[in-house]
Short mmCIF file of C-alpha atoms in Angstrom, two decimals:
data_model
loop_
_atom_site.label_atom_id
_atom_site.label_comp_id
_atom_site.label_asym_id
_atom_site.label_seq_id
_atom_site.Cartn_x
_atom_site.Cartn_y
_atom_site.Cartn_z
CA UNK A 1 29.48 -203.57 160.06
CA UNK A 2 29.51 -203.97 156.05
CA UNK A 3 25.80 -204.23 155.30
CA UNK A 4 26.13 -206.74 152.52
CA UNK A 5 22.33 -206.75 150.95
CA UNK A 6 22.28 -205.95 147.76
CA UNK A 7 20.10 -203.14 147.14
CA UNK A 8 22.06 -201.60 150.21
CA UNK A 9 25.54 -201.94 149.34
CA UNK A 10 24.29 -200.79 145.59
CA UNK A 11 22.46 -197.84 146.74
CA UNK A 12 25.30 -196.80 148.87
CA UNK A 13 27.13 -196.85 145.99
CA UNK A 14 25.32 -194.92 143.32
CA UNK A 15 25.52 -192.25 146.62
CA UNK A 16 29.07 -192.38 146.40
CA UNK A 17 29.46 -191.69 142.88
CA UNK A 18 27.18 -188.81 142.63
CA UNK A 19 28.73 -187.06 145.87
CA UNK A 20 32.20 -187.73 143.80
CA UNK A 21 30.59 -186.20 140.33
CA UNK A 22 29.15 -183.39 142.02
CA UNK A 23 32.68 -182.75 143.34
CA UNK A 24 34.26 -182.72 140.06
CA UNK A 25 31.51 -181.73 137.58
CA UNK A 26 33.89 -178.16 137.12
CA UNK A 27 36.76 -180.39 136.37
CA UNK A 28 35.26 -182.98 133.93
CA UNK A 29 33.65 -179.91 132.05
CA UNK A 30 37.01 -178.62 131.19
CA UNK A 31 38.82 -181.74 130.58
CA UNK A 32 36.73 -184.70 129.03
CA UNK A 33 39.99 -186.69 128.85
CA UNK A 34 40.87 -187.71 132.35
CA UNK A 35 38.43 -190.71 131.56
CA UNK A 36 39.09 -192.40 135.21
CA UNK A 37 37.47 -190.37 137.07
CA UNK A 38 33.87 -190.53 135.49
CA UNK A 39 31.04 -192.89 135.58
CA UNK A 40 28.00 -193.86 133.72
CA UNK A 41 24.68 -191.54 133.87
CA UNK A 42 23.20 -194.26 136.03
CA UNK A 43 25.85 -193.47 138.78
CA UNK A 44 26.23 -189.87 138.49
CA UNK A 45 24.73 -186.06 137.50
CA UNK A 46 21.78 -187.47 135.38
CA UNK A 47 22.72 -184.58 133.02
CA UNK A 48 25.76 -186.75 131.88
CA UNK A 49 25.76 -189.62 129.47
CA UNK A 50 28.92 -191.36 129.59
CA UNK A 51 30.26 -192.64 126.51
CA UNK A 52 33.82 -193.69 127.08
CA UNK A 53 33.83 -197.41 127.89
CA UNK A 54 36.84 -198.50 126.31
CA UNK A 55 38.97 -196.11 128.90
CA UNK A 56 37.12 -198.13 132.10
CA UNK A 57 34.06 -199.03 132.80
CA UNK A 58 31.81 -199.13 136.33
CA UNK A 59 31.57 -202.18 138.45
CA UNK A 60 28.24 -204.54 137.89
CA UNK A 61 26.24 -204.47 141.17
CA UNK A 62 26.98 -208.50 141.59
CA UNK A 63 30.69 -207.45 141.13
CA UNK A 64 30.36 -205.14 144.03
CA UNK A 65 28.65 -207.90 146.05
CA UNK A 66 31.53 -210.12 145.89
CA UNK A 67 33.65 -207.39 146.44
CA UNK A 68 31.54 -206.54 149.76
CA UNK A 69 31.49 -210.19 150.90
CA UNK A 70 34.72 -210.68 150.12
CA UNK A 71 35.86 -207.44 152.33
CA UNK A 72 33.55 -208.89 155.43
CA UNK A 73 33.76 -212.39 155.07
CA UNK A 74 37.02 -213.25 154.05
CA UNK A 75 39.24 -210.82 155.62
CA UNK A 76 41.70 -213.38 156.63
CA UNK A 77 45.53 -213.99 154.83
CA UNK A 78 44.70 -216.73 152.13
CA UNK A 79 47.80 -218.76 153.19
CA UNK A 80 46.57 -218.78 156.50
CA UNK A 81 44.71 -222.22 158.02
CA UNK A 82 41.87 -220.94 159.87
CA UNK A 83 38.07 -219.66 158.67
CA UNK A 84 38.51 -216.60 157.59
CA UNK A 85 41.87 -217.80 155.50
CA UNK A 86 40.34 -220.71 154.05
CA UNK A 87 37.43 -218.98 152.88
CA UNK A 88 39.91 -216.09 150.97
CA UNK A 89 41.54 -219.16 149.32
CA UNK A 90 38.45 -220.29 148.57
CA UNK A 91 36.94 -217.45 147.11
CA UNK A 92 40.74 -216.56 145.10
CA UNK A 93 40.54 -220.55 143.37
CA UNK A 94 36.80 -219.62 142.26
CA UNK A 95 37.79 -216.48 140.53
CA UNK A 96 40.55 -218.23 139.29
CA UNK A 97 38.63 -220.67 137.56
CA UNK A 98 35.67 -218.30 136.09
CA UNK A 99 38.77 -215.75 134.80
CA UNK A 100 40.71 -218.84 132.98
CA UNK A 101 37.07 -219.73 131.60
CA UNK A 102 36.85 -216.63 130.16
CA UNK A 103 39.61 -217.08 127.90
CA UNK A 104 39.55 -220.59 127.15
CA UNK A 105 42.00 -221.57 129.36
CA UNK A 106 42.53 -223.69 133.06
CA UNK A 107 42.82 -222.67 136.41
CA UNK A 108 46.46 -223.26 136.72
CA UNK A 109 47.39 -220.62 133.68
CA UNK A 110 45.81 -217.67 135.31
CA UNK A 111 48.65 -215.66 137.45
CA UNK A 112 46.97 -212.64 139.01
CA UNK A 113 48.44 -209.24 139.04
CA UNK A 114 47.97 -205.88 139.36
CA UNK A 115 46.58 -204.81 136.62
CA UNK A 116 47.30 -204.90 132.15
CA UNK A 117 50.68 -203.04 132.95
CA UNK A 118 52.29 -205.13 135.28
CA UNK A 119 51.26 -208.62 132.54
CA UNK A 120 52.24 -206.50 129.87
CA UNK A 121 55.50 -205.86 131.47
CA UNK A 122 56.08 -209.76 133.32
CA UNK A 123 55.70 -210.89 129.13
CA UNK A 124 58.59 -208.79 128.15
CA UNK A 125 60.65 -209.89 130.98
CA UNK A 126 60.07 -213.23 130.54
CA UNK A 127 60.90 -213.19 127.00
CA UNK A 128 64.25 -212.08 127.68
CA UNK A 129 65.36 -213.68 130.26
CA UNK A 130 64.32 -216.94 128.41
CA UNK A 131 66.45 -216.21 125.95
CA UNK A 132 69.34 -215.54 127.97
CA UNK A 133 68.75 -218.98 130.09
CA UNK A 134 68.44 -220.43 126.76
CA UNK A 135 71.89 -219.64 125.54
CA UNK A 136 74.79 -222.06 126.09
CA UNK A 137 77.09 -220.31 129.13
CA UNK A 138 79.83 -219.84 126.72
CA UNK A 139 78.07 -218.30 123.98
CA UNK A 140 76.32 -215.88 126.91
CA UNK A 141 80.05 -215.41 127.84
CA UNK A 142 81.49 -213.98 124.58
CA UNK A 143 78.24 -211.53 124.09
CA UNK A 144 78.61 -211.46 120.00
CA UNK A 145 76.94 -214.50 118.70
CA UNK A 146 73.60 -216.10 118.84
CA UNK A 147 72.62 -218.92 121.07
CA UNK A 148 70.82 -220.50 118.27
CA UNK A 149 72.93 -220.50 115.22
CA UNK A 150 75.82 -218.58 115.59
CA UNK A 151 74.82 -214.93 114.66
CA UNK A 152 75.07 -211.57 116.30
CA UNK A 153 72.41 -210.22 118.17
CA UNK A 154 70.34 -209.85 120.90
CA UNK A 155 66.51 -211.04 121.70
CA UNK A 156 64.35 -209.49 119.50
CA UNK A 157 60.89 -208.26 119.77
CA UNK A 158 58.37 -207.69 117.40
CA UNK A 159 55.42 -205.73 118.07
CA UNK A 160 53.30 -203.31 115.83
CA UNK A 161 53.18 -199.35 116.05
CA UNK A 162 49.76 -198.99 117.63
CA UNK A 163 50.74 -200.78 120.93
CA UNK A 164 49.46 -199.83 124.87
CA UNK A 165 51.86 -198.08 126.37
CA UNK A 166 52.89 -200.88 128.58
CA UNK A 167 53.70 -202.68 125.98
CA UNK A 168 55.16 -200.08 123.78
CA UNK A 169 57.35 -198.12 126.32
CA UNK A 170 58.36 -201.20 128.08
CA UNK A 171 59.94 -203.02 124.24
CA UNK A 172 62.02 -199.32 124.19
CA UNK A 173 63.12 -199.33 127.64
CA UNK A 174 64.53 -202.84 126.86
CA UNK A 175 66.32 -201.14 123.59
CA UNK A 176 68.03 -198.60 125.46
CA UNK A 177 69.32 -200.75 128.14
CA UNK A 178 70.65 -202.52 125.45
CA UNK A 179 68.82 -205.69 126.46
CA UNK A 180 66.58 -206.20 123.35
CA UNK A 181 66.01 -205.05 119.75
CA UNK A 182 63.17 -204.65 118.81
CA UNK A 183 60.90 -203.78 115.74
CA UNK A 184 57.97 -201.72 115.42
CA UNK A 185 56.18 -203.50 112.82
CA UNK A 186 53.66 -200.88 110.74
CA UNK A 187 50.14 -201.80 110.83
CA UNK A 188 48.02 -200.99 107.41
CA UNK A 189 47.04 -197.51 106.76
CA UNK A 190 44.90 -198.65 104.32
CA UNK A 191 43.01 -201.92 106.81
CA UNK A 192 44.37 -200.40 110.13
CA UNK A 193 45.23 -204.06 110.87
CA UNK A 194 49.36 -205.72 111.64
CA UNK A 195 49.24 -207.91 108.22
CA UNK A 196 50.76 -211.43 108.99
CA UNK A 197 53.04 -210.85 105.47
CA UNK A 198 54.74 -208.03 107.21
CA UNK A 199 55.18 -209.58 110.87
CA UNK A 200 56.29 -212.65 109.26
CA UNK A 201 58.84 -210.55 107.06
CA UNK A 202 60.50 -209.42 110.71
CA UNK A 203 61.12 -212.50 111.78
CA UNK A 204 65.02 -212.97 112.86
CA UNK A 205 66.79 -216.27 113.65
CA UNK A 206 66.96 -213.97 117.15
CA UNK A 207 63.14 -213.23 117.54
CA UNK A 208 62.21 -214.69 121.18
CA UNK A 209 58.37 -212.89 121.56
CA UNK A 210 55.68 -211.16 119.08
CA UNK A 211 53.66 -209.16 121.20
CA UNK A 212 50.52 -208.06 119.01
CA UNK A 213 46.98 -206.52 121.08
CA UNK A 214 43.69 -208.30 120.15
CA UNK A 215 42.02 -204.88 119.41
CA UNK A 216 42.72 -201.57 119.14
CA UNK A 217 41.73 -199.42 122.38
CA UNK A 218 41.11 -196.48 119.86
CA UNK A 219 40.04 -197.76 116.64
CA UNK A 220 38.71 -200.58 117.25
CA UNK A 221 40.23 -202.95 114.77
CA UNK A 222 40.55 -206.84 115.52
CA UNK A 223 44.19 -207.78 114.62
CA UNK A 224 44.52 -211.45 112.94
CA UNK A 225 46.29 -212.73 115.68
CA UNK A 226 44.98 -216.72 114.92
CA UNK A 227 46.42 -216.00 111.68
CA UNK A 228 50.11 -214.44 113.14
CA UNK A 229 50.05 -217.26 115.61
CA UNK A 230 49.48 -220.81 113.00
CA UNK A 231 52.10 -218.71 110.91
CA UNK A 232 54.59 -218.04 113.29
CA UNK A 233 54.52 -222.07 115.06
CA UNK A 234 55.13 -223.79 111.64
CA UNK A 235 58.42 -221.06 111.27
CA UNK A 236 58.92 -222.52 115.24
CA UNK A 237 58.95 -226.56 114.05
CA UNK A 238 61.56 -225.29 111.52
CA UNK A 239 63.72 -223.08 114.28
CA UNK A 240 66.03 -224.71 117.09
CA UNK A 241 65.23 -222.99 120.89
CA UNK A 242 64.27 -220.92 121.83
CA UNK A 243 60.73 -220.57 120.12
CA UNK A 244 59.17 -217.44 119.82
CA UNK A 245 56.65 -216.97 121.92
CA UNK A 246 53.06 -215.44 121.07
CA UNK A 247 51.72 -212.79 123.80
CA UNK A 248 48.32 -210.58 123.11
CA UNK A 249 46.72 -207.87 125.08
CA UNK A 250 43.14 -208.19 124.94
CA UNK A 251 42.67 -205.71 127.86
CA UNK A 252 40.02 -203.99 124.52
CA UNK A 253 38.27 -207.50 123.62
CA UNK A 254 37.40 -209.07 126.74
CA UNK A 255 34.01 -208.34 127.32
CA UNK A 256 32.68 -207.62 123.93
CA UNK A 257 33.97 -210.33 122.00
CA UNK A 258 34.50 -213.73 122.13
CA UNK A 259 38.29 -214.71 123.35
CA UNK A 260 39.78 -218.35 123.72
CA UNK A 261 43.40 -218.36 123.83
CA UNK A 262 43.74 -221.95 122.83
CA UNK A 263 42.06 -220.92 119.44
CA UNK A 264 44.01 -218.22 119.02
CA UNK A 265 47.27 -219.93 119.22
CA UNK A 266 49.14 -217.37 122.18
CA UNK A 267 51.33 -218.32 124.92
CA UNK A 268 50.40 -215.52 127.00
CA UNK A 269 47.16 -213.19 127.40
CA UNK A 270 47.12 -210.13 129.38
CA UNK A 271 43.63 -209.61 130.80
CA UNK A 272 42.84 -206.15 132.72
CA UNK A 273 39.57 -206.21 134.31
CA UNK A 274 38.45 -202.30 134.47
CA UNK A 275 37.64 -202.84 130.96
CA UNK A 276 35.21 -205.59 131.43
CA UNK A 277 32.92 -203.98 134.44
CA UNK A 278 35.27 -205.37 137.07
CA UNK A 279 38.16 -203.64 139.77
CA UNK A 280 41.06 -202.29 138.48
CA UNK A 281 43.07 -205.14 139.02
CA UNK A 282 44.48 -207.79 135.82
CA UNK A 283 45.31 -211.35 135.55
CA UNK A 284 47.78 -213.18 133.05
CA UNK A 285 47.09 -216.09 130.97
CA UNK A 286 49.93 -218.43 130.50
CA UNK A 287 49.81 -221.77 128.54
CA UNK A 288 51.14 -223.93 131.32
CA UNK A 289 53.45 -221.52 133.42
CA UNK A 290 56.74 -222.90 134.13
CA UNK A 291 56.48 -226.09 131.83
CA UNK A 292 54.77 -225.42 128.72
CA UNK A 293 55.61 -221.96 128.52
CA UNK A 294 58.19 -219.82 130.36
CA UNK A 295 57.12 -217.52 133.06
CA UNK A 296 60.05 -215.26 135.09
CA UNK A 297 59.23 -213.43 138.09
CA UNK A 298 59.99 -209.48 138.51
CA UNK A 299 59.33 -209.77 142.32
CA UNK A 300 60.39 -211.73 144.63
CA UNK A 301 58.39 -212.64 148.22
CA UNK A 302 56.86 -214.79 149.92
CA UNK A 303 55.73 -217.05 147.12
CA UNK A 304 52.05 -216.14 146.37
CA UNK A 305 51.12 -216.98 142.70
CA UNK A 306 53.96 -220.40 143.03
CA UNK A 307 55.75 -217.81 143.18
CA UNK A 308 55.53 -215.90 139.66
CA UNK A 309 53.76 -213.11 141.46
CA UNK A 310 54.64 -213.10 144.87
CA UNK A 311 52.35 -210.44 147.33
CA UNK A 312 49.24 -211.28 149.52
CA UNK A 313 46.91 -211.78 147.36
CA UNK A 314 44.13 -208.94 147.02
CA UNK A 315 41.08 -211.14 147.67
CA UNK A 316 38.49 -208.51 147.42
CA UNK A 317 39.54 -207.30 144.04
CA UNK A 318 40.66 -210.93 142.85
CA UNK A 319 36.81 -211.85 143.88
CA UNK A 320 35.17 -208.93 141.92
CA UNK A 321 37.66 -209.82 139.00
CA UNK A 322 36.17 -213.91 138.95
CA UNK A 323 32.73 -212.45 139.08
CA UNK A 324 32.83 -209.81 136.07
CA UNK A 325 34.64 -213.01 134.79
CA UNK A 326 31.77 -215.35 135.39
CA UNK A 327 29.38 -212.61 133.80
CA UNK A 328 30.81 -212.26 130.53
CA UNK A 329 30.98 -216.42 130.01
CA UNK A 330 27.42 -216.21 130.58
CA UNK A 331 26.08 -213.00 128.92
CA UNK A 332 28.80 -211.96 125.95
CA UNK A 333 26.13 -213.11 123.28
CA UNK A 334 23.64 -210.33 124.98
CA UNK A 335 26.26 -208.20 125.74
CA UNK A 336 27.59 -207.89 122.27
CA UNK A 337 25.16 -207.84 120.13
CA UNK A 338 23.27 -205.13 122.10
CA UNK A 339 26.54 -202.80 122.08
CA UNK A 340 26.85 -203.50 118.06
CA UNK A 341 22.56 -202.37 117.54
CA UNK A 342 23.63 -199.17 119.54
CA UNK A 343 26.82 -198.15 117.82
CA UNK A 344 24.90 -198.86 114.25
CA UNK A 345 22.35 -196.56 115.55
CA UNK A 346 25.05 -194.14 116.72
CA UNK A 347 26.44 -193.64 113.19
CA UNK A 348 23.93 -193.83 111.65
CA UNK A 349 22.54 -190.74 113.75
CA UNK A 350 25.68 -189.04 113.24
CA UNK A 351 25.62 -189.14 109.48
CA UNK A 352 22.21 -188.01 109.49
CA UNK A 353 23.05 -184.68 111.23
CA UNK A 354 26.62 -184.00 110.02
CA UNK A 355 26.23 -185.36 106.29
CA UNK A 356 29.51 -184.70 104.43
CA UNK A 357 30.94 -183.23 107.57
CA UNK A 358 31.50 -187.10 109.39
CA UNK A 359 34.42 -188.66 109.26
CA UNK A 360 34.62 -192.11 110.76
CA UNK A 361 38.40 -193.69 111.45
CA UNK A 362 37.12 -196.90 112.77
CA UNK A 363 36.08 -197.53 109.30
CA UNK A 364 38.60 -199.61 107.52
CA UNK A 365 37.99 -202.03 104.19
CA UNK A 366 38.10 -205.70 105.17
CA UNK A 367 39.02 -205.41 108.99
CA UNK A 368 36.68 -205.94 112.03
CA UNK A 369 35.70 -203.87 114.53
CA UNK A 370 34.96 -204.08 118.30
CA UNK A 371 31.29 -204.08 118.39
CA UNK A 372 31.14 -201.17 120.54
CA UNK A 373 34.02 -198.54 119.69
CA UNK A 374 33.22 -195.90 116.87
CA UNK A 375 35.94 -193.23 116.76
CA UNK A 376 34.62 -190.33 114.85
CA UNK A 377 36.01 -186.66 113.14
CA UNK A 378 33.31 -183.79 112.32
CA UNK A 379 35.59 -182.25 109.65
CA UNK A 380 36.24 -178.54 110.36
CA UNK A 381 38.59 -176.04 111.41
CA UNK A 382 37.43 -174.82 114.83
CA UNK A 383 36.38 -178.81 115.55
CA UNK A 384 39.40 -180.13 117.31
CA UNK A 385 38.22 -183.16 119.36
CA UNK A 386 39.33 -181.43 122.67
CA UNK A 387 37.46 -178.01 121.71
CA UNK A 388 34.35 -180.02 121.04
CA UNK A 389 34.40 -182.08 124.42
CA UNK A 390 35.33 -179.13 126.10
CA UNK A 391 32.08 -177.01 125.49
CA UNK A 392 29.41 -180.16 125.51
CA UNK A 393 27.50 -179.86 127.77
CA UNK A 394 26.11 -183.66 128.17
CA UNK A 395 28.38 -185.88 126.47
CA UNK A 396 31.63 -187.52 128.73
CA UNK A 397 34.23 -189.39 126.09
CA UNK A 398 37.54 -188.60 124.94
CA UNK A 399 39.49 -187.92 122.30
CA UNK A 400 42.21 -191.20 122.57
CA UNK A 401 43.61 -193.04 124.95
CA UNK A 402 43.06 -192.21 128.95
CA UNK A 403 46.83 -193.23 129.41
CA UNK A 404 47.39 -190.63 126.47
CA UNK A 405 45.23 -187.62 128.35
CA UNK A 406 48.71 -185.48 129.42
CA UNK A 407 49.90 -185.25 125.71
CA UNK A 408 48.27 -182.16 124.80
CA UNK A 409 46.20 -181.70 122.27
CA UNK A 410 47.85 -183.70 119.42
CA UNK A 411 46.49 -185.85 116.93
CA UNK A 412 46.44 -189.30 118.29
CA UNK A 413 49.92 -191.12 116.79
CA UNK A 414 47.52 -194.33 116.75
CA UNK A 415 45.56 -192.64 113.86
CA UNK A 416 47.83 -191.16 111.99
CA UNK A 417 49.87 -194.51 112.33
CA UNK A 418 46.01 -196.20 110.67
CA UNK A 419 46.57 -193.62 107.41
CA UNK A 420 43.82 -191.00 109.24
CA UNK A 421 45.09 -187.57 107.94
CA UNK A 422 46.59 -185.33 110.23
CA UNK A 423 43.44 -182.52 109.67
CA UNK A 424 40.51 -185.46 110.56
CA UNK A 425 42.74 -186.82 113.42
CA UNK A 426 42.88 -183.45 115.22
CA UNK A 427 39.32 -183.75 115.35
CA UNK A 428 38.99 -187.23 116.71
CA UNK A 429 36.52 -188.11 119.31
CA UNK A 430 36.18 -191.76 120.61
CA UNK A 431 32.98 -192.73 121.40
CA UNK A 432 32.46 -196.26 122.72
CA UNK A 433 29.51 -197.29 124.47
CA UNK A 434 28.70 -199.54 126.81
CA UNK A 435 26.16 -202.75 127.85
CA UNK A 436 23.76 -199.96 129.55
CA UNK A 437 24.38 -197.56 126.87
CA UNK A 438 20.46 -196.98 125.31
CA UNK A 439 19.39 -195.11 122.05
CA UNK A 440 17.50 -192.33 123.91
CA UNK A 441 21.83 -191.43 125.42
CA UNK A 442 22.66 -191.62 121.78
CA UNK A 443 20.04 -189.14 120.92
CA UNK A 444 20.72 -186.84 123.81
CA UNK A 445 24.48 -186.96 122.97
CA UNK A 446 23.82 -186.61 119.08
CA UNK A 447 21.65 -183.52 120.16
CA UNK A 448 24.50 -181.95 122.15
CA UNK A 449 27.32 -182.56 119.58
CA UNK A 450 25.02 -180.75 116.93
CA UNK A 451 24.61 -177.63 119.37
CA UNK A 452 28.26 -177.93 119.98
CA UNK A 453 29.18 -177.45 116.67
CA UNK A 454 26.89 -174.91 116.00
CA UNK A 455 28.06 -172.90 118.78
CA UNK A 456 32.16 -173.54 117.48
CA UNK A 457 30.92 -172.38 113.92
CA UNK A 458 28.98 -169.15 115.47
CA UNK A 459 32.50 -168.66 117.20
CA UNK A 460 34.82 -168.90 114.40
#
């Protein structure tokens, strides 16, 4: 039997973790990037201080108590009529509600899913196959002219060049199946940020989605999506259907700032919950599914989700999900402003040991930044990002993107795309730290990244 008391199920645990580090404390010393498989200092080696929250994050101990009830208590199929059903259905309409909370929205426009990739991917096919069910037959017929007014083209997509990959690779897939154009809309190298002027500019009597991320996962910049959004549904009073419809990933805001997607003006919302302390499982918000705002299923089943997402629902991770949900309505004000008072204090550390040497490229004139996320270059030639993470000896981050780990060592494209020269971007590390995150880990770390250096310079 599950023994679900607390202290129990968190002590067994923090067991598992360090039995897991001590397995793979050869691997993570030669390759800092493979950011999934590490935890936070509490959890693991207590040499280690893990600073690479925005890849994923551990699970809150009340997290893993749902999780554990969940797995004992309600076992059962939620569709089914009896106890042990009824309580998974009960458990999967409470997570529902404290997930749509989160973002501003009501129970009945959360869909669950698998995780940011499969919501990232159910937007894009949604958006095209609205626009095909939108055409008159005919017009659909004859393949050369636009349902709305007559010209050529297919949907089109507008996104920016410093996209997830999910949303990224699944806009090109679209373009070579010769489904969708799309455009790739610059973001500032100067601000880092998508300026409305230039998504607006893109805007074809064809455009059926703008898909635009809250933050970036490796800068940190806030995009003006409230901005895009009031901009883009005056052009839609002005347009004949099919609107264009608004979709953000906040899979990098959730969790340290505040997100409401009524305020922000989006149709759709793709919420991943490894980034906010829960299980790796995600959740799409969608302004009235099926009425308001289109919503086309990839799979088809046995009608789980009313059918958008069909499957048995996962009631363990959907539980953990509602929880880390419920957490961040109630403590975002705490969690926030203690992540921003650590990440001063980590630059501020960092530019009293390197000096001239510190580059920061989550430093951009007029743009906000994720209160948590500083991505940082110490400027030299035997300094690549990699080579430095490779020979600390305390410090776990990365240099980019997790989902980016197997491209070699490259300068991130996402900098280079924010105007970061090519020399500073080599040397990149991403540092982003997290609610438990103290200033005695940033000193340790700060410590360990001088020696580092030191040792690289000795080297060289």
């Amino acid at each position: 039997m599950i023994d679900t008391d607390s202290s129990s199920v968190q002590t067994t645990f923090a067991s598992l973790h360090k039995v897991i580090m001590a397995n793979q404390h050869d691997d993570i010393t030669s390759c800092h990037t493979d950011t999934d498989q590490t935890f936070p200092r509490s959890e693991m080696n207590q040499d280690r201080i893990y600073l690479d929250y925005n890849a994923t994050t551990p699970l809150e101990p009340e997290v893993i108590q749902a999780i554990s009830t969940a797995l004992q208590e309600a076992w059962g199929n939620p569709s089914s009529n009896y106890i042990a059903g009824t309580k998974a259905k009960a458990i999967i309409n409470v997570a529902r509600e404290n997930v749509a909370k989160m973002v501003g929205g009501k129970a009945e426009d959360i869909i669950f899913t698998s995780g940011g990739t499969e919501a990232n991917n159910l937007v894009l096919h949604t958006a095209v196959e609205h626009f095909r069910r939108s055409c008159e037959p005919a017009e659909r017929e004859e393949g050369q002219r636009n349902c709305q007014n007559g010209s050529a083209g297919l949907p089109h997509i507008i996104t920016s060049n410093v996209e997830h990959d999910s949303v990224k690779l699944a806009a090109q897939q679209l373009q070579r199946d010769g489904k969708a154009d799309v455009t790739f809309v610059p973001v500032s190298k100067v601000t880092a940020r998508l300026e409305v002027e230039d998504v607006i500019a893109t805007v074809r009597p064809n455009t059926c989605l703008i898909s635009i991320m809250l933050a970036n996962n490796e800068t940190g910049v806030i995009m003006p999506l409230q901005e895009i959004c009031q901009r883009i549904k005056s052009l839609n009073k002005q347009r004949l259907r099919p609107r264009i419809l608004l979709h953000t990933d906040a899979a990098q805001a959730l969790g340290k700032i505040r997100v409401d997607a009524c305020e922000l003006g989006v149709d759709y919302l793709t919420i991943v919950g490894h980034k906010f302390y829960a299980p790796r499982i995600g959740a799409l918000y969608v302004n009235g599914p099926g009425e308001r705002t289109p919503l086309y299923p990839m799979l088809f089943g046995g009608g789980q989700e009313r059918n958008f997402r069909p499957g048995t629902e996962n009631t363990p991770m959907i539980a953990g999900l509602g929880k880390a949900a419920e957490l961040v309505t109630s403590n975002l004000s705490d969690y926030e402003s203690h992540m921003k008072s650590i990440k001063v204090y980590l630059e501020e550390r960092l530019k009293a040991v390197f000096e001239e040497k510190i580059h920061f490229n989550s430093h951009y004139p007029g743009s906000d930044i994720l209160p948590n996320t500083c991505n940082v270059s110490i400027l030299g030639p035997q300094l690549q990002g990699w080579k430095v993470l490779s020979n600390c000896k305390r410090l776990l981050a990365s240099i980019g993107a997790a989902c980016h780990s197997d491209s070699g060592n490259k300068p991130s494209h996402i900098l280079l795309n924010c105007g970061v020269p090519a020399e500073a971007a080599a040397n990149a590390l991403r540092l982003s730290v997290g609610r438990g995150t103290s200033k005695a880990d940033v000193d340790v770390v700060v410590e360990d990244l001088k020696d580092t250096v030191q040792l690289l310079e000795e080297m060289d």
